[in-house]
Amino acid sequence: MTTFRLPDLGEGLAEAEIVEWHVRVGDRVEVDQPLVSVETAKAVVEIPAPYAGTVSALHGAPGEILATGAALIEFEGGATVVGSMPPTSPDELIEHARPGRDPGEPRHGADSRRVRALPAARALAQRLGLDLGSLHGSGHEGQITIEDVLAAAPLQQATTPPATPAPAGHAQELAEPLRGARRTMAQSMTAARDEVALSTVFEDADIDLWLDSGAVMARLMRAIVAGCRAEPALNAWYDPRTSSRTVHPQVDLAVAVDTADGLLVPVIRDVGGKTAAQLAAELDALKSAAHARRLSPEQLRGYTIMLSNFGTVAGRYATPQVVPPAVAILGAGRTRRAAVPGAEAVAVHRVLPLSLSFDHRCVTGGEACRFLAAAIADLQSPE
Amino acid sequence: MVEAIAMAHGWEMQHDERVVVLGQDVGANGGVFRATLGLQQRFGGDRVQDTPLAEAAIAGMAVGMAAQGLRPVAEIQFMGFLYPALDQIVNHMSRLRYRTRGRLSCPVVVRMPHGGGIHAPEHHSESVETMLCHVPGLRVVCPSSPARAYGLLLAAIRDPDPVMFLEPARLYRAVRQDVEDDGRALPLDTAFTLREGGDVTIVTWGAMTAETLRAADELAGRGIDAEVIDLATLSPIDTETILASVGRTGRLVVVHEAARNVGLGAEIAALVAEHALYDLLAPIRRVTGYDTVMPLYRLEMDYIPGVERIVAAAERTMADSR
Amino acid sequence: MRTVAEFRVEYSQLLGPDGDAVGDLPPFARDVEELVRMYRMMTLARSFDVKAVNLQRTGQLGTYAPCLGHEATHVGVGAAMRAEDVLAPVYREVGTQLWRGVTMREILVYWGGDERGSDFAVPRGDFPWCIPIATQTLHAAGAAMAFKIRRERRCAVAYIGDGGTSEGDFYEAVNVAGARALPVVFVVVNNGWAISVPLCAQTAAKTLAQKAIAAGIPGVQVDGNDVFAVRQAVSSALEAARDGRGPALVEAITYRLSDHTTADDAGRYRQAAEVERAWRIEPLLRTRRFLEKAGLWDEDRERALLADCAREVEQAVAAYLSFPKPEPGAMFDHLFERAPAHLAAQRVMATRRADRAGGH
């Protein structure tokens, strides 16, 4: 059987409507004999037989619309298909080659003493105050890549002063590019803001009974562990792509450390499994490393919940930002004396203001409040 | 420069009887700029023809004449009057060889003044070379000195395919140079390095070479060593010369009189970005005419980039890479 | 007030629709072989034309501009020209091209989307089909200028349609031809329609021949369905041009019996009755009747001729359909005699892509 397909009858026509068949199944037709009248967007045209033969099938009744390339009529015998253009293969895109040079061949004329670097890598190195000449290029033809610059950054930053700011003159030249931790903060906070359904709940813990009033951080860490025991849902990761959460049995607490170069958030592992003294020692070590910029990437990764004790500086309440994949952060404000209504009289007690932010996509308000209640209960015990 | 152009015509007409000149006022008048001065007296009215005042006819007849074995050199009086001829140039002149698989061809030169700076009336100061460079099948040439005008015009006439020959109007009489009438052509695919320097490559062509060379002098006084390249053949572009220079300097400034938007400078910048990005020490800068109409002559020198703008761009490029 | 110049436009017809001679016949009309040759070519052009439309309708040819109804004009012009003359066609003059030696296979290759169709083996100097309206008239003027400069006794012939005479290039061409007394003849094929726009909407001029008068050159009108009148008018115009007496314009009045192209549907803008009337005065029938009345033709000869034409057309179609697709690299060939380096590189790229895609 030979299939004759509806050709493009105009210039780029996609379909045609069958107006009238001039032949019937079983008819013997001669070449160029009119087969069918069809109407396209441009014209009513008569399609002739491309070759002689006996009609074995007609496709489409009058009024029916056929797409260009659809089977129109079939003839007995043969196998030639006419009326259809060969399909065009999708083709990969290639960059234009330059005359007379293979892509791998080094360019003549280029100054071989010049360090070859990706423009973005060059700019980054300049911002970080790195000397490109001292870097190893791992890219094509030895080009220095962004990764090469980043790999060298911590090593050189300890010894190299930051790049001298450009002389003032234009507003743009006064702008200082964000570097290092500050740049990371900008990126992660932007992502967090765009993603997290942030809710914050505020409450004060009455710490008037505390025996050791200087142990705020150790008590906060213990309170978080208490909160997580009461509501493990806050010690969790949320993955929006799969709409799944991972509730962690162990509390790995990220602690915000404010440094001159920006916010750093090192992680203390297994807070629940450590004594107050261990926690205090570990925290001190991490803080020192943060200020000296000697934190390893591992020390900055894998937290399950976060703590920000901004009250060491100033401030009562805040809306601390949850940074995914974690779902909760506890913020502690400055302790203060506050009037506390007793059963019969108003007393003045020391209180610790708390702000608990949580990602409402994954954590319910009830869970957050129960966590907060448990944490406050723990904080309000004398030791 | 204008004498060098007339001289090149004369040499080639003397040595190749297929060469004929046609255009408005090219005969007894010798052309409105005198670029064909004395040719009709020397070679007669058949070979130096005044046409009716019809640009499409000049270009269309050049197609017909060339297809039948002549080598027409056609003059369009000003680039602003080129547009009626574009149909013939784009639809036929550029592709007759292609369409007939080499059976017929169009060895035509279409000459026209290019650019402003001569206090001419409206529509007389255009620089729309980009339009021509975009057309496949055309070569586009723009000389910047009498010697290069002579050598490049000879090459254009001898070329077997159509060549658009843009003559910087403000150099016609501004630049004087002794040129040997020796019939030696210059290559149509090679840019000319007018000044060598290691700090920044400045690519330009036509009349802007004058401002650019002055800017290079000024930059030298400020400790910046500029390399100045006269593109000369605007299509096809001599990529090798530009890339070799940028490979040495790591910095590129493109200077042209034509408007900036989709100007030839953009093509050069793209070529360098594609092939030499990793050699660049600073972003590429363009110093161009503005994206507005070429103003009447009281403002034309405000439109045409001056030495100051070129110097500032080069300095900024140097500062960007420090 | 006084009259400073007066003009007339003459109309000529030698053969009426019924096949009777209505004027003094020129010598070629007494040459039996030549008459049969002309009729044969008109018939071949029509056979080819019908087949070409069918090839398009069955997806085997691209857009095609039929010549149905123009056969007398096209063959008349072809027969009037000499081999050494140069033709600048529009895109419909199959009869002229066939007469001059272009093959049906070449014509099909062109409309089948392949530039090689314009690389005629014969005649090497003719211009290829010309789609941008009226531009070809200037090429003919330029060719004529070349002949004149070289003192060659050759002429150029430019075709143009009725709509084309509204274009500036046409006026520039007749003007320069007149001003320089160029050996060129402009044949205006007035078929009444510029796609969908009738002549009355195209111009207020009573004739198109009179447009020559403004250029200072002779303009005549002929019955374009009368192959004798066309050949006679164009022959005498060419003779004058060859003798250095300058150009002329011949307006041939005919009718486009077909759609403008296969992408058009003339039923949308013109009346069936008008087409019906035009069929009654179409060119082949009157030529055949003339031959029959002269005792030179009969039913058997007609049948044999149609069979011959059909066979020739079939052979050309077969040769066209088996003509291989050009290599992708061909799109870079012949753009320049010496390809610039960047084109050579792009050519390699296009060829490699095609190889990877599996040879399309």
Coordinates of N, CA and C in Angstrom, one line a residue, chain A residues 26-160:
Chain A
G26 N -11.6 2.0 -4.6 CA -11.7 1.1 -5.7 C -11.5 1.7 -7.1
D27 N -11.6 3.1 -7.1 CA -11.4 3.7 -8.4 C -10.0 3.5 -8.9
R28 N -9.9 3.4 -10.2 CA -8.5 3.4 -10.8 C -8.3 4.8 -11.3
V29 N -7.2 5.4 -10.8 CA -6.9 6.8 -11.2 C -5.6 6.9 -12.0
E30 N -5.6 7.9 -12.9 CA -4.5 8.2 -13.7 C -3.7 9.3 -13.1
V31 N -2.4 9.4 -13.4 CA -1.5 10.4 -12.9 C -2.1 11.8 -13.2
D32 N -2.1 12.7 -12.3 CA -2.6 14.1 -12.5 C -4.1 14.2 -12.5
Q33 N -4.8 13.1 -12.4 CA -6.3 13.1 -12.3 C -6.7 13.8 -10.9
P34 N -7.6 14.7 -10.9 CA -8.0 15.3 -9.7 C -8.5 14.3 -8.7
L35 N -8.0 14.4 -7.5 CA -8.4 13.4 -6.4 C -9.4 14.1 -5.4
V36 N -9.1 15.3 -5.0 CA -9.8 15.9 -3.9 C -9.6 17.4 -4.0
S37 N -10.7 18.1 -3.6 CA -10.5 19.6 -3.4 C -10.4 19.8 -2.0
V38 N -9.4 20.6 -1.6 CA -9.2 21.0 -0.2 C -9.1 22.5 -0.1
E39 N -9.5 23.0 1.1 CA -9.4 24.5 1.3 C -8.4 24.7 2.4
T40 N -7.4 25.5 2.0 CA -6.4 25.9 3.0 C -6.7 27.4 3.5
A41 N -5.9 27.9 4.3 CA -6.1 29.3 4.8 C -6.0 30.2 3.6
K42 N -5.4 29.8 2.5 CA -5.1 30.7 1.4 C -6.0 30.4 0.2
A43 N -6.4 29.2 0.0 CA -7.0 28.9 -1.3 C -7.7 27.6 -1.3
V44 N -8.7 27.5 -2.2 CA -9.3 26.1 -2.5 C -8.5 25.6 -3.6
V45 N -7.9 24.4 -3.4 CA -7.0 23.8 -4.5 C -7.4 22.4 -4.7
E46 N -7.2 22.0 -5.9 CA -7.5 20.6 -6.3 C -6.1 19.8 -6.2
I47 N -6.2 18.7 -5.5 CA -4.9 17.9 -5.5 C -5.1 16.8 -6.5
P48 N -4.1 16.7 -7.4 CA -4.1 15.7 -8.4 C -3.4 14.4 -7.9
A49 N -3.6 13.3 -8.6 CA -2.9 12.1 -8.3 C -1.5 12.2 -8.6
P50 N -0.6 11.8 -7.7 CA 0.8 11.9 -7.9 C 1.3 10.8 -8.9
Y51 N 0.5 9.7 -9.0 CA 0.8 8.6 -9.8 C -0.4 7.8 -10.1
A52 N -0.4 6.9 -11.0 CA -1.5 6.1 -11.3 C -1.7 5.0 -10.3
G53 N -2.9 4.5 -10.1 CA -3.1 3.4 -9.1 C -4.6 3.3 -8.8
T54 N -4.8 2.3 -7.9 CA -6.2 2.0 -7.5 C -6.3 2.5 -6.0
V55 N -7.4 3.3 -5.8 CA -7.6 3.9 -4.5 C -8.0 2.8 -3.5
S56 N -7.3 2.7 -2.4 CA -7.7 1.7 -1.4 C -8.3 2.3 -0.1
A57 N -8.0 3.6 0.1 CA -8.6 4.3 1.3 C -8.6 5.8 1.1
L58 N -9.6 6.4 1.6 CA -9.6 7.9 1.6 C -9.7 8.3 3.1
H59 N -8.9 9.4 3.4 CA -8.9 9.8 4.8 C -9.6 11.2 4.9
G60 N -10.6 11.3 5.7 CA -11.2 12.6 5.9 C -12.5 12.8 5.1
A61 N -13.6 13.0 5.8 CA -14.8 13.3 5.1 C -14.9 14.8 4.8
P62 N -15.7 15.2 3.8 CA -15.8 16.7 3.6 C -16.1 17.4 4.9
G63 N -15.4 18.6 5.0 CA -15.6 19.3 6.3 C -14.6 19.0 7.3
E64 N -13.9 17.9 7.1 CA -12.9 17.5 8.1 C -11.6 18.2 7.8
I65 N -10.8 18.5 8.9 CA -9.6 19.2 8.7 C -8.4 18.2 8.9
L66 N -7.5 18.2 8.0 CA -6.3 17.3 8.1 C -5.1 18.2 8.2
A67 N -4.2 17.7 9.1 CA -2.9 18.4 9.3 C -2.0 18.1 8.1
T68 N -1.2 19.1 7.7 CA -0.2 18.8 6.7 C 0.7 17.7 7.1
G69 N 0.9 16.7 6.2 CA 1.6 15.5 6.5 C 0.8 14.3 7.0
A70 N -0.5 14.6 7.2 CA -1.4 13.5 7.6 C -1.7 12.6 6.4
A71 N -2.0 11.4 6.6 CA -2.4 10.5 5.5 C -3.7 11.0 4.8
L72 N -3.6 11.1 3.5 CA -4.8 11.7 2.8 C -5.5 10.6 2.0
I73 N -4.7 9.8 1.3 CA -5.3 8.8 0.4 C -4.3 7.6 0.3
E74 N -4.9 6.4 0.2 CA -4.0 5.3 0.0 C -4.2 4.5 -1.3
F75 N -3.2 4.0 -1.9 CA -3.3 3.3 -3.1 C -2.8 1.9 -2.9
E76 N -3.4 1.0 -3.7 CA -2.9 -0.4 -3.6 C -1.5 -0.5 -4.1
G77 N -0.7 -1.4 -3.5 CA 0.6 -1.7 -4.0 C 1.6 -0.6 -3.8
G78 N 2.9 -0.9 -4.1 CA 3.9 0.1 -4.0 C 4.3 0.5 -2.6
A79 N 5.3 1.3 -2.4 CA 5.7 1.7 -1.1 C 6.2 3.1 -1.0
T80 N 6.1 3.8 -2.1 CA 6.6 5.1 -2.2 C 5.7 6.1 -1.5
V81 N 6.3 6.9 -0.6 CA 5.5 7.9 0.1 C 6.0 9.2 -0.5
V82 N 5.1 9.9 -1.1 CA 5.4 11.2 -1.6 C 4.6 12.2 -0.8
G83 N 4.9 13.5 -1.0 CA 4.1 14.5 -0.4 C 4.5 14.8 1.0
S84 N 5.6 14.1 1.5 CA 6.0 14.5 2.8 C 7.5 14.9 2.8
M85 N 7.8 15.9 3.4 CA 9.2 16.4 3.4 C 10.0 15.5 4.4
P86 N 11.3 15.3 4.1 CA 12.1 14.6 5.1 C 12.1 15.3 6.4
P87 N 12.0 14.6 7.5 CA 12.0 15.3 8.8 C 13.4 16.0 9.0
T88 N 13.3 17.1 9.7 CA 14.6 17.8 10.1 C 15.0 17.3 11.4
S89 N 16.2 16.9 11.5 CA 16.7 16.4 12.8 C 17.0 17.6 13.7
P90 N 16.7 17.5 15.0 CA 17.1 18.6 15.9 C 18.6 18.5 16.0
D91 N 19.2 19.6 16.0 CA 20.6 19.7 15.8 C 21.3 20.4 17.0
E92 N 22.4 19.9 17.4 CA 23.0 20.6 18.5 C 23.6 21.9 18.1
L93 N 23.7 22.9 19.0 CA 24.2 24.2 18.6 C 25.7 24.1 18.8
I94 N 26.4 24.7 17.8 CA 27.9 24.8 18.0 C 28.3 26.3 17.9
E95 N 29.2 26.6 18.7 CA 29.7 28.0 18.7 C 30.5 28.1 17.3
H96 N 30.4 29.4 16.9 CA 31.1 29.6 15.6 C 32.6 29.5 15.8
A97 N 33.2 28.7 14.9 CA 34.6 28.6 15.0 C 35.2 29.8 14.3
R98 N 36.4 30.0 14.7 CA 37.2 31.1 14.0 C 38.0 30.5 12.9
P99 N 38.2 31.2 11.8 CA 38.9 30.7 10.7 C 40.3 30.2 11.1
G100 N 40.7 29.1 10.6 CA 42.1 28.7 10.6 C 42.6 28.4 12.0
R101 N 41.8 27.9 12.9 CA 42.3 27.6 14.2 C 41.4 26.5 14.8
D102 N 42.1 25.5 15.3 CA 41.4 24.4 16.0 C 41.1 25.0 17.4
P103 N 40.0 24.6 18.1 CA 39.7 25.1 19.4 C 40.8 24.8 20.4
G104 N 41.5 23.7 20.3 CA 42.5 23.4 21.3 C 43.8 24.1 21.2
E105 N 44.0 24.7 20.0 CA 45.3 25.3 19.7 C 45.5 26.6 20.4
P106 N 46.6 26.8 21.1 CA 46.8 28.0 21.8 C 46.8 29.2 20.9
R107 N 46.3 30.3 21.4 CA 46.2 31.5 20.5 C 47.6 32.1 20.4
H108 N 48.0 32.4 19.1 CA 49.2 33.1 19.0 C 49.0 34.6 19.2
G109 N 50.0 35.3 19.6 CA 49.8 36.7 19.8 C 49.5 37.0 21.2
A110 N 48.9 36.1 22.0 CA 48.5 36.4 23.3 C 49.8 36.4 24.2
D111 N 49.9 37.3 25.1 CA 51.1 37.4 26.0 C 51.1 36.2 26.9
S112 N 52.2 35.4 26.7 CA 52.2 34.1 27.5 C 52.5 34.4 29.0
R113 N 53.0 35.6 29.2 CA 53.3 35.9 30.6 C 52.1 36.3 31.4
R114 N 51.1 36.6 30.6 CA 49.8 37.1 31.3 C 49.1 35.9 31.9
V115 N 48.6 36.1 33.1 CA 47.8 35.1 33.7 C 46.4 35.1 33.0
R116 N 46.0 33.9 32.6 CA 44.7 33.8 31.9 C 43.7 33.4 33.0
A117 N 42.6 34.2 33.0 CA 41.6 33.9 34.1 C 40.2 34.3 33.5
L118 N 39.2 33.5 33.9 CA 37.9 33.9 33.6 C 37.6 35.3 34.1
P119 N 36.9 36.1 33.4 CA 36.7 37.5 33.8 C 36.1 37.5 35.2
A120 N 35.1 36.7 35.5 CA 34.5 36.7 36.8 C 35.5 36.3 37.9
A121 N 36.4 35.3 37.6 CA 37.5 34.9 38.5 C 38.4 36.0 38.8
R122 N 38.7 36.8 37.7 CA 39.6 37.9 37.8 C 39.0 39.0 38.8
A123 N 37.7 39.2 38.6 CA 37.1 40.2 39.4 C 37.0 39.7 40.8
L124 N 36.7 38.5 41.0 CA 36.6 37.9 42.4 C 38.0 38.0 43.1
A125 N 39.0 37.7 42.4 CA 40.3 37.7 43.0 C 40.7 39.2 43.4
Q126 N 40.3 40.1 42.5 CA 40.5 41.5 42.8 C 39.8 41.9 44.1
R127 N 38.6 41.5 44.2 CA 37.8 41.8 45.4 C 38.4 41.2 46.7
L128 N 38.9 40.0 46.5 CA 39.4 39.3 47.7 C 40.9 39.7 47.9
G129 N 41.4 40.6 47.1 CA 42.8 41.0 47.2 C 43.8 39.9 46.9
L130 N 43.4 39.0 46.1 CA 44.3 37.9 45.8 C 45.2 38.2 44.6
D131 N 46.4 37.7 44.6 CA 47.3 37.9 43.5 C 47.1 36.7 42.5
L132 N 46.6 37.1 41.3 CA 46.2 36.0 40.4 C 47.5 35.2 40.0
G133 N 48.6 35.9 39.9 CA 49.8 35.2 39.5 C 50.2 34.1 40.4
S134 N 49.8 34.1 41.7 CA 50.2 33.1 42.6 C 49.2 31.9 42.6
L135 N 48.2 32.0 41.8 CA 47.2 31.0 41.8 C 47.4 29.9 40.7
H136 N 47.0 28.7 40.9 CA 47.1 27.7 39.9 C 45.8 27.6 39.1
G137 N 45.9 27.6 37.8 CA 44.7 27.6 37.0 C 44.3 26.2 36.6
S138 N 43.1 25.8 36.9 CA 42.7 24.4 36.6 C 41.8 24.4 35.4
G139 N 41.5 25.5 34.8 CA 40.5 25.5 33.7 C 41.1 25.2 32.4
H140 N 40.4 25.4 31.3 CA 40.8 25.2 30.0 C 42.0 26.0 29.6
E141 N 43.0 25.4 29.1 CA 44.3 26.1 28.8 C 44.9 26.8 30.0
G142 N 44.7 26.2 31.2 CA 45.3 26.7 32.4 C 44.6 28.0 32.9
Q143 N 43.4 28.3 32.5 CA 42.7 29.5 32.9 C 42.4 29.3 34.4
I144 N 42.4 30.4 35.1 CA 42.0 30.4 36.5 C 40.5 30.5 36.6
T145 N 39.9 29.7 37.4 CA 38.5 29.6 37.5 C 38.0 30.2 38.8
I146 N 36.7 30.4 38.9 CA 36.2 30.9 40.2 C 36.6 30.0 41.3
E147 N 36.5 28.6 41.1 CA 36.9 27.7 42.1 C 38.3 27.8 42.5
D148 N 39.2 28.1 41.5 CA 40.6 28.3 41.9 C 40.8 29.5 42.9
V149 N 40.0 30.5 42.6 CA 40.1 31.7 43.5 C 39.6 31.4 44.8
L150 N 38.4 30.7 44.9 CA 37.8 30.4 46.2 C 38.7 29.5 47.0
A151 N 39.3 28.5 46.3 CA 40.2 27.6 47.0 C 41.3 28.3 47.7
A152 N 41.8 29.4 47.0 CA 42.9 30.1 47.6 C 42.5 31.1 48.6
A153 N 41.2 31.4 48.6 CA 40.8 32.6 49.4 C 41.2 32.5 50.9
P154 N 40.8 31.4 51.6 CA 41.1 31.4 53.1 C 42.6 31.5 53.4
L155 N 43.3 30.8 52.5 CA 44.8 30.7 52.8 C 45.4 32.1 52.7
Q156 N 45.0 32.8 51.6 CA 45.6 34.1 51.4 C 45.0 35.2 52.3
Q157 N 43.8 35.0 52.6 CA 43.1 36.1 53.3 C 43.8 36.4 54.7
A158 N 44.3 35.4 55.3 CA 44.9 35.6 56.6 C 46.1 36.5 56.5
T159 N 46.8 36.5 55.3 CA 48.0 37.2 55.2 C 47.9 38.5 54.3
T160 N 46.9 38.5 53.4 CA 46.8 39.6 52.5 C 45.8 40.6 53.0

